[in-house]
Structures are given as C-alpha cells and as structure tokens.
C-alpha cells in the first residue's frame, strides 16, 4: 500500500488528475452533502457524473445546478436496495456510461446514544446503508469494470473507521467494516482495478452536525472540501490499491 498523500503532493496530484482526461464518475448519495459538492466540482472540471440519491427533490435540484446537465445521469435510487442498484447498473450499461471511478459515498449516522440504547431500526439503517449499500454497488458494478479492464473504486471511510468515539458505535463499526472490506477487496481484484478506503476528513455536513452540534460550523464546508477531494480522487491510480487515505 502507498503512504497517504499529503499537502506537499497536491501539485503532483493535480497534474496527474488533469492529464488523465475526462472520466465518468459514479457517486452514490449524490444529492446532498459531500456527494453533491463533489458532483458539482467534477462536472465543473468537465467530467461526467452518474449518481443516485434517495430524494427526488434533491436530485432534481442538483440537475438544475450542475454544469452541462446533458452529459450527466442523475437518478433516484436507494443503495440499500439491491434491486435499485441492479437497475442503475443496467441503465448505465445501456447509456454507455459505465463508470471509470466509483465513489461509494452514501452513508448515514446514528443519533448520539449509548450503544445499548440505539434503537434496532436505527442500527439497521446504518449497517444497511454504510456496509450493505456499498456491497450492493460493488456486486453490480465491479463485473462491469472487469469487462472494461479498468476502474478505481473508492469506498468512503472515516476517521472513526480508524479510531472510535463514544455514542456513535454503529457508525464507527460500519466504517471499520468499510476499511476491512476494502482491504479484502483489493486482494481480490484483477489487474486494471484498484480499491481504496478514503476518509474525507472532518467536514461540516448534516452528519457532523448530528454528533458535533453547533461545533460542526468550526470545520471546513463541503464547498471548501470538494476541490481538494476531486483532485485527490482523480489522481488515484492502481498503485493505491488497498490503501487507506485521507483527503
């Protein structure tokens, strides 16, 4: 595995990102937070964004704002549903928009609570979205990438997928799972494909506000984060297979 890319390498990363040319990038959870900000930034740079979110209203809002909307495909789909993801994969094959890069971004967090007090439905939602939702995307899109003989798979992790905090045990467990899943996946992929666990860092989103409250406003906005994230994501290569990196 490679060492984490640091600020000193941003110039090199930017050059690599620009040199690769336009890519098709699949982003799950595209309609809000990090997903939305990343989609807007990638579109601004001339890349094609294909993505899904659960809210039709938020998806339509993104379509109205994104640059050159005709080259993108944004739709309503829930990654917790294997059938939804299968249908998305089928549609993208038909549209000849099989992604070069996957960003498994869709995620959720539990409300702050002691582990034994987290309602079962809430715990299930975190696991079904963060772990099983990611697995659903991998199940239907990796075979398409194998057929193309290339692809970069980015599974969004978290600092809490490498450490832990009180009252967010379901979320921590789910992101530790993403780290393990990604490392195992990296050992399975054929030549031409790579899988990376990527922590976005600390960003002021609805999820951060859920656990940090008003202190979330002290951290970078999604708009500040997106250019750095886009450059890093576009610069990732086969050499990064199995790595755990941070934006």
mmCIF file with all atom_site columns, C-alpha atoms in Angstrom, residues 27 29 43 169:
data_model
loop_
_atom_site.group_PDB
_atom_site.id
_atom_site.type_symbol
_atom_site.label_atom_id
_atom_site.label_alt_id
_atom_site.label_comp_id
_atom_site.label_asym_id
_atom_site.label_entity_id
_atom_site.label_seq_id
_atom_site.pdbx_PDB_ins_code
_atom_site.Cartn_x
_atom_site.Cartn_y
_atom_site.Cartn_z
_atom_site.occupancy
_atom_site.B_iso_or_equiv
_atom_site.pdbx_formal_charge
_atom_site.auth_seq_id
_atom_site.auth_comp_id
_atom_site.auth_asym_id
_atom_site.auth_atom_id
_atom_site.pdbx_PDB_model_num
ATOM 1 C CA . UNK A 1 27  ? -21.263 8.894  -6.899  1.00 0.00 ? 27  UNK A CA 1
ATOM 2 C CA . UNK A 1 29  ? -25.561 9.705  -2.135  1.00 0.00 ? 29  UNK A CA 1
ATOM 3 C CA . UNK A 1 43  ? -18.827 18.491 -13.523 1.00 0.00 ? 43  UNK A CA 1
ATOM 4 C CA . UNK A 1 169 ? -20.726 2.932  17.887  1.00 0.00 ? 169 UNK A CA 1
#
